[in-house]
Short mmCIF file of C-alpha atoms in Angstrom, two decimals:
data_model
loop_
_atom_site.label_atom_id
_atom_site.label_comp_id
_atom_site.label_asym_id
_atom_site.label_seq_id
_atom_site.Cartn_x
_atom_site.Cartn_y
_atom_site.Cartn_z
CA MET A 1 -3.58 102.04 112.63
CA PHE A 2 -0.78 99.66 113.55
CA ALA A 3 -1.68 96.18 112.37
CA PRO A 4 1.13 93.63 112.08
CA PRO A 5 -0.19 90.51 110.36
CA ARG A 6 0.79 87.96 113.00
CA SER A 7 -1.54 89.04 115.80
CA SER A 8 -5.24 89.87 115.83
CA PHE A 9 -4.62 91.83 119.04
CA TYR A 10 -2.57 94.41 117.17
CA THR A 11 -5.34 94.95 114.65
CA GLN A 12 -7.25 96.64 117.46
CA CYS A 13 -4.35 98.83 118.55
CA TYR A 14 -4.34 102.44 117.37
CA ILE A 15 -1.81 105.24 117.63
CA ARG A 16 -3.01 108.81 117.90
CA ALA A 17 -0.76 111.86 117.74
CA ARG A 18 -1.05 115.16 119.52
CA GLY A 19 1.84 117.48 118.76
CA THR A 20 5.06 115.55 119.36
CA ARG A 21 3.40 113.08 121.76
CA ARG A 22 2.09 109.66 120.87
CA LEU A 23 -0.81 107.82 122.45
CA VAL A 24 -1.35 104.08 122.12
CA ILE A 25 -5.00 103.04 122.53
CA LEU A 26 -5.27 99.41 123.58
CA PRO A 27 -8.39 97.27 123.55
CA ASP A 28 -9.81 96.60 126.99
CA GLY A 29 -8.58 93.23 128.15
CA GLN A 30 -5.77 91.35 129.82
CA GLU A 31 -3.04 91.64 127.17
CA PRO A 32 0.37 92.06 128.83
CA ILE A 33 2.30 95.20 128.01
CA SER A 34 5.22 92.95 127.08
CA SER A 35 3.24 91.86 124.01
CA LEU A 36 3.60 95.33 122.52
CA PRO A 37 6.34 95.99 119.95
CA PHE A 38 9.41 97.71 121.38
CA PHE A 39 8.65 101.08 119.83
CA LEU A 40 5.21 101.17 121.49
CA ARG A 41 6.30 100.20 124.99
CA SER A 42 7.88 103.58 125.78
CA LEU A 43 4.83 105.62 124.68
CA GLN A 44 1.71 106.69 126.50
CA PHE A 45 -1.14 104.22 126.54
CA ALA A 46 -4.81 104.17 127.49
CA ARG A 47 -7.38 101.43 128.03
CA SER A 48 -10.60 103.38 128.53
CA ALA A 49 -12.53 106.25 126.96
CA GLU A 50 -11.80 108.41 130.00
CA GLU A 51 -8.07 107.88 129.69
CA VAL A 52 -8.19 108.63 125.96
CA LEU A 53 -9.98 111.95 126.54
CA ALA A 54 -7.66 112.93 129.35
CA ARG A 55 -4.46 112.11 127.50
CA LEU A 56 -5.59 113.85 124.32
CA GLY A 57 -6.40 116.98 126.27
CA GLY A 58 -10.10 116.41 126.89
CA GLY A 59 -9.91 117.81 130.41
CA GLY A 60 -9.70 116.33 133.85
CA ALA A 61 -6.87 114.58 135.62
CA VAL A 62 -4.88 112.00 133.72
CA PRO A 63 -5.46 108.65 135.44
CA GLU A 64 -2.63 106.27 136.05
CA PRO A 65 -2.54 103.49 133.45
CA LYS A 66 -3.97 100.23 134.70
CA VAL A 67 -1.52 97.38 134.49
CA PRO A 68 -3.40 94.19 133.57
CA THR A 69 -3.23 91.29 136.00
CA HIS A 70 -1.28 88.27 134.81
CA SER A 71 1.36 85.88 136.02
CA ARG A 72 4.24 88.36 135.79
CA ALA A 73 3.75 91.97 136.87
CA GLU A 74 4.60 94.50 134.18
CA PRO A 75 6.09 97.88 135.15
CA PRO A 76 3.96 100.92 134.34
CA LEU A 77 4.89 102.64 131.10
CA SER A 78 6.30 106.14 131.36
CA ILE A 79 5.65 109.08 129.07
CA HIS A 80 8.52 109.95 126.72
CA PRO A 81 8.97 112.21 123.72
CA VAL A 82 9.33 110.43 120.41
CA SER A 83 13.12 110.84 120.41
CA GLU A 84 13.59 108.74 123.55
CA PRO A 85 15.09 105.26 123.08
CA ALA A 86 12.52 102.69 122.07
CA VAL A 87 14.44 99.82 123.65
CA ALA A 88 14.61 99.77 127.44
CA ALA A 89 18.18 99.67 128.72
CA PRO A 90 19.86 99.75 132.13
CA ALA A 91 20.81 103.22 133.35
CA ASP A 92 24.44 102.27 134.02
CA PRO A 93 25.21 99.14 132.00
CA GLN A 94 28.45 97.24 132.34
CA ALA A 95 30.58 96.13 129.40
CA GLY A 96 28.86 93.32 127.55
CA THR A 97 25.43 93.90 129.10
CA ALA A 98 22.82 92.50 126.70
CA ILE A 99 19.36 93.78 125.78
CA ASP A 100 16.84 92.32 123.37
CA GLY A 101 16.43 94.86 120.60
CA PRO A 102 13.92 95.02 117.75
CA ILE A 103 13.49 92.42 114.97
CA GLY A 104 15.36 89.84 117.05
CA MET A 105 18.50 91.96 117.16
CA ARG A 106 20.18 91.28 120.49
CA MET A 107 22.58 94.10 121.40
CA ARG A 108 25.46 94.44 123.84
CA PHE A 109 26.99 97.45 125.52
CA VAL A 110 30.41 99.02 124.92
CA PRO A 111 31.27 101.62 127.60
CA ALA A 112 32.78 105.03 127.05
CA GLY A 113 36.44 105.33 127.92
CA SER A 114 40.00 105.31 126.65
CA TYR A 115 41.11 102.27 124.68
CA THR A 116 44.19 101.12 122.76
CA ILE A 117 43.71 99.92 119.19
CA GLY A 118 46.05 98.96 116.38
CA SER A 119 48.55 96.11 116.38
CA PRO A 120 51.98 95.57 117.94
CA GLU A 121 55.06 95.51 115.74
CA GLY A 122 55.84 92.00 114.62
CA GLU A 123 52.21 90.82 114.43
CA PRO A 124 51.95 88.59 111.31
CA GLY A 125 50.20 90.40 108.48
CA ARG A 126 50.54 93.81 110.14
CA ASP A 127 49.93 96.82 107.88
CA ALA A 128 51.37 100.33 108.06
CA ASP A 129 48.03 101.83 109.15
CA GLU A 130 47.87 99.75 112.34
CA THR A 131 50.07 101.85 114.64
CA LEU A 132 49.14 101.37 118.28
CA HIS A 133 47.29 104.44 119.57
CA GLN A 134 44.69 105.56 122.09
CA VAL A 135 41.12 106.37 121.17
CA GLN A 136 38.63 108.07 123.44
CA LEU A 137 35.02 106.95 123.16
CA THR A 138 33.11 109.92 124.58
CA ARG A 139 29.90 107.94 124.99
CA GLY A 140 28.96 104.30 125.32
CA PHE A 141 27.06 102.54 122.58
CA TRP A 142 25.05 99.40 121.91
CA LEU A 143 26.18 97.06 119.15
CA GLY A 144 24.52 94.06 117.56
CA GLU A 145 25.65 90.80 119.12
CA THR A 146 25.89 89.34 115.61
CA PRO A 147 25.84 90.70 112.07
CA VAL A 148 22.41 91.49 110.64
CA THR A 149 20.84 88.23 109.46
CA GLN A 150 18.79 87.47 106.37
CA ALA A 151 15.69 87.00 108.53
CA GLN A 152 16.14 90.42 110.14
CA TRP A 153 16.62 92.08 106.76
CA LYS A 154 13.41 90.55 105.41
CA GLN A 155 11.38 92.03 108.25
CA LEU A 156 12.13 95.53 106.97
CA VAL A 157 12.80 94.81 103.30
CA PRO A 158 10.25 92.16 102.28
CA GLY A 159 9.86 90.85 98.78
CA PRO A 160 10.77 87.95 96.54
CA LYS A 161 14.16 89.39 95.54
CA GLN A 162 16.67 89.12 98.36
CA PRO A 163 20.30 90.20 98.07
CA SER A 164 22.22 87.38 99.74
CA HIS A 165 24.10 84.92 97.56
CA PHE A 166 24.24 82.17 100.18
CA LYS A 167 20.87 80.76 101.21
CA SER A 168 19.69 77.72 103.11
CA GLY A 169 16.65 76.33 104.87
CA VAL A 170 17.32 78.62 107.84
CA GLU A 171 17.52 82.39 107.78
CA ASP A 172 20.09 83.01 110.49
CA LEU A 173 22.85 83.24 107.92
CA PRO A 174 24.45 86.68 107.87
CA LEU A 175 23.07 89.08 105.30
CA GLU A 176 25.59 89.72 102.53
CA SER A 177 25.81 91.19 99.03
CA VAL A 178 24.65 94.63 100.22
CA ASN A 179 26.50 97.88 99.62
CA TRP A 180 27.18 100.65 102.10
CA PHE A 181 24.19 102.74 100.97
CA GLU A 182 21.86 99.80 101.59
CA ALA A 183 23.33 99.27 105.05
CA VAL A 184 22.70 102.87 106.15
CA GLU A 185 19.19 102.90 104.62
CA PHE A 186 18.41 99.70 106.54
CA ALA A 187 19.57 101.49 109.71
CA ASN A 188 17.19 104.35 108.83
CA ARG A 189 14.28 101.96 108.35
CA LEU A 190 14.91 100.36 111.72
CA SER A 191 14.93 103.84 113.27
CA ASP A 192 11.60 104.51 111.55
CA LYS A 193 10.16 101.29 112.94
CA GLU A 194 11.24 102.23 116.46
CA VAL A 195 9.99 105.84 116.10
CA LEU A 196 13.52 107.23 116.38
CA PRO A 197 15.25 109.95 114.34
CA ARG A 198 17.06 108.81 111.22
CA CYS A 199 20.85 109.10 111.52
CA TYR A 200 21.48 109.33 107.77
CA LYS A 201 20.09 111.60 105.09
CA LEU A 202 20.33 110.09 101.62
CA ILE A 203 20.31 112.69 98.88
CA ASN A 204 18.52 111.56 95.71
CA PRO A 205 18.40 107.80 96.41
CA LYS A 206 17.79 105.60 93.42
CA GLY A 207 17.54 101.92 92.61
CA THR A 208 15.99 99.07 94.55
CA LEU A 209 17.06 98.29 98.09
CA GLY A 210 18.51 94.80 98.06
CA GLY A 211 17.01 94.08 94.65
CA GLY A 212 18.33 93.63 91.18
CA ASN A 213 18.57 97.35 90.46
CA PHE A 214 21.67 99.09 91.75
CA PHE A 215 20.92 101.14 94.88
CA ASN A 216 22.88 104.28 95.73
CA CYS A 217 22.47 108.02 96.12
CA ASP A 218 24.29 111.26 95.29
CA GLU A 219 25.36 112.00 98.85
CA VAL A 220 24.87 110.84 102.44
CA THR A 221 25.02 113.12 105.48
CA PHE A 222 25.39 111.71 108.99
CA ALA A 223 23.62 113.31 111.97
CA GLY A 224 26.53 112.48 114.27
CA LEU A 225 27.06 110.24 117.28
CA ASP A 226 24.45 112.14 119.27
CA CYS A 227 21.78 110.70 116.97
CA PRO A 228 19.60 108.32 119.03
CA GLY A 229 18.66 106.20 116.02
CA TYR A 230 20.39 103.19 114.51
CA ARG A 231 23.66 103.53 112.62
CA LEU A 232 26.83 101.75 111.61
CA PRO A 233 29.62 101.61 114.20
CA THR A 234 32.62 103.82 113.62
CA ASP A 235 35.90 102.22 112.67
CA SER A 236 37.29 102.71 116.20
CA GLU A 237 34.09 101.54 117.90
CA TRP A 238 34.18 98.35 115.87
CA GLU A 239 37.76 97.54 116.92
CA VAL A 240 37.13 98.29 120.60
CA ALA A 241 34.17 95.89 120.52
CA ALA A 242 36.16 93.25 118.65
CA ARG A 243 38.91 93.38 121.26
CA ALA A 244 36.40 93.55 124.14
CA GLY A 245 38.39 96.53 125.39
CA GLY A 246 41.62 94.55 125.63
CA ASP A 247 45.11 95.92 124.97
CA PRO A 248 46.35 94.54 121.63
CA ALA A 249 49.94 94.55 122.91
CA LYS A 250 49.05 92.11 125.67
CA GLY A 251 47.76 88.58 125.60
CA ALA A 252 47.80 85.86 122.98
CA PRO A 253 45.94 86.12 119.66
CA PRO A 254 42.60 84.30 119.52
CA ASP A 255 42.21 80.74 118.30
CA LEU A 256 40.72 81.47 114.87
CA ASN A 257 39.09 78.07 114.49
CA ALA A 258 37.21 78.67 117.73
CA VAL A 259 35.99 82.21 117.00
CA ALA A 260 35.82 82.67 113.23
CA TRP A 261 34.65 81.24 109.93
CA TYR A 262 37.44 81.91 107.44
CA GLN A 263 39.17 80.37 104.47
CA ALA A 264 40.63 77.44 106.40
CA ASN A 265 37.35 76.18 107.90
CA SER A 266 34.37 77.76 106.12
CA ASP A 267 33.97 75.25 103.29
CA GLY A 268 33.63 78.20 100.92
CA ARG A 269 30.45 79.78 102.34
CA THR A 270 28.88 81.74 105.18
CA HIS A 271 27.53 80.02 108.29
CA SER A 272 24.73 80.71 110.75
CA VAL A 273 25.60 83.53 113.12
CA GLY A 274 26.42 82.83 116.73
CA LEU A 275 27.89 79.36 116.31
CA LYS A 276 31.48 80.30 117.11
CA THR A 277 32.76 81.22 120.56
CA PRO A 278 31.96 84.86 121.49
CA ASN A 279 34.54 87.27 122.83
CA SER A 280 34.55 88.22 126.52
CA TRP A 281 31.89 90.92 125.95
CA GLY A 282 29.57 88.42 124.26
CA PHE A 283 29.98 89.48 120.62
CA HIS A 284 29.88 86.77 117.95
CA ASP A 285 31.33 86.77 114.43
CA LEU A 286 33.21 90.05 114.66
CA LEU A 287 36.03 88.06 113.10
CA GLY A 288 35.19 86.06 109.98
CA ASN A 289 31.91 85.05 108.30
CA VAL A 290 31.36 88.43 106.55
CA TRP A 291 33.29 91.66 106.35
CA GLU A 292 31.38 94.44 108.10
CA TRP A 293 30.81 97.95 106.79
CA THR A 294 31.69 100.78 109.19
CA GLY A 295 30.44 104.35 109.28
CA ASN A 296 33.79 105.98 108.54
CA GLY A 297 35.09 107.02 105.16
CA HIS A 298 34.13 109.49 102.48
CA SER A 299 31.76 109.61 99.51
CA LEU A 300 33.62 106.90 97.59
CA SER A 301 34.82 104.29 100.08
CA SER A 302 34.49 103.11 103.67
CA PRO A 303 36.57 100.69 105.75
CA VAL A 304 35.34 97.15 106.18
CA ARG A 305 36.39 95.10 109.16
CA GLY A 306 36.77 91.57 110.46
CA GLY A 307 37.44 89.44 107.41
CA SER A 308 35.09 86.87 105.91
CA TRP A 309 34.54 83.22 105.09
CA ASN A 310 36.96 83.72 102.18
CA SER A 311 39.76 85.52 104.07
CA ARG A 312 43.19 84.26 104.94
CA ALA A 313 44.27 84.21 108.59
CA GLN A 314 46.30 87.42 108.29
CA SER A 315 43.09 89.33 107.47
CA ILE A 316 41.15 87.85 110.40
CA ARG A 317 42.64 90.31 112.86
CA ALA A 318 40.94 93.03 114.90
CA ALA A 319 43.33 95.70 113.60
CA TYR A 320 42.98 94.85 109.92
CA ARG A 321 40.90 97.16 107.74
CA SER A 322 40.38 97.51 104.03
CA PRO A 323 38.85 100.47 102.16
CA VAL A 324 36.06 99.30 99.85
CA ASP A 325 34.02 101.23 97.29
CA ARG A 326 30.67 101.98 98.92
CA SER A 327 28.80 100.77 95.86
CA ASN A 328 30.22 97.24 95.95
CA ARG A 329 27.89 94.30 96.53
CA TRP A 330 29.92 91.21 97.26
CA ASP A 331 29.01 87.95 98.93
CA ILE A 332 31.64 88.69 101.58
CA LEU A 333 30.13 92.05 102.67
CA GLY A 334 27.62 92.45 105.52
CA PHE A 335 27.16 94.72 108.53
CA ARG A 336 25.91 95.03 112.10
CA LEU A 337 24.15 98.02 113.67
CA ALA A 338 24.93 100.30 116.60
CA ARG A 339 23.07 102.86 118.73
CA SER A 340 24.62 105.54 120.88
CA GLN A 341 23.86 105.48 124.59
CA SER A 342 21.26 108.10 125.51
#
């Protein structure tokens, strides 16, 4: 039985399985389909005993679901296997298209295509690993509009012990002080919540997620970019999103005070996400606030991107990356999540 604590309606909502199909049994009434959690909206549903019997194989024709009457018409729900995306998305989204994802995680679209990343010669702070080159994104992907926040983390990892060093009366500060293993396990838990396949397999995990005990595992295997669940963006995906597809050799660098919290303006701490000006695709805080883990790397380290509240200006550049031990928990380290386009 699915019974989130905040709604008595959900305490009457059951999920029944038959093979790889899922059936949501709703109480008879006028509840709008939009009140369902995202992961339930794409599944079968029934509102009467006859529909339940038919959909579970009790014989007879399967009746069309009855859409309740209310002020805004809801589209009928279609039948999907469990591996279908839980969040409805346009069939052919444009760059920067936004959808409201789970746990308050608004996401924006990055199209497939060929992009230039790196930095031009002469850019202040340029490193040797920033040679301009083309990358081909073979499929589009959705990326969090902001880094994962403390409030979003708590929805999947509740408890009195929370990892972030910086706290305030509001919980829209970016999550920080989490290592790479915790970031990918959080992605797995969000996939679980949305009834999607996990993208990461953690071998022999140990410790407490986000707690006082060190969390890591012996090995992590990645299912690949075809995985429909939640994951970290790749190093190249992150930079394409940060540049909003722009050519790094053209145009002026961004006004850091307008787009980023960094050493010169942060007052020595993180700030609520989404306060600075977004880039042209609608992404906030890709530069500054917290460094963001990416999915690249090996068993020991992974690149982090974007700089943080404690970074100098030369590090607040879309091309800048730094390899960090995956076990590190610092108050400058956070992450945002991605999902490949179906």
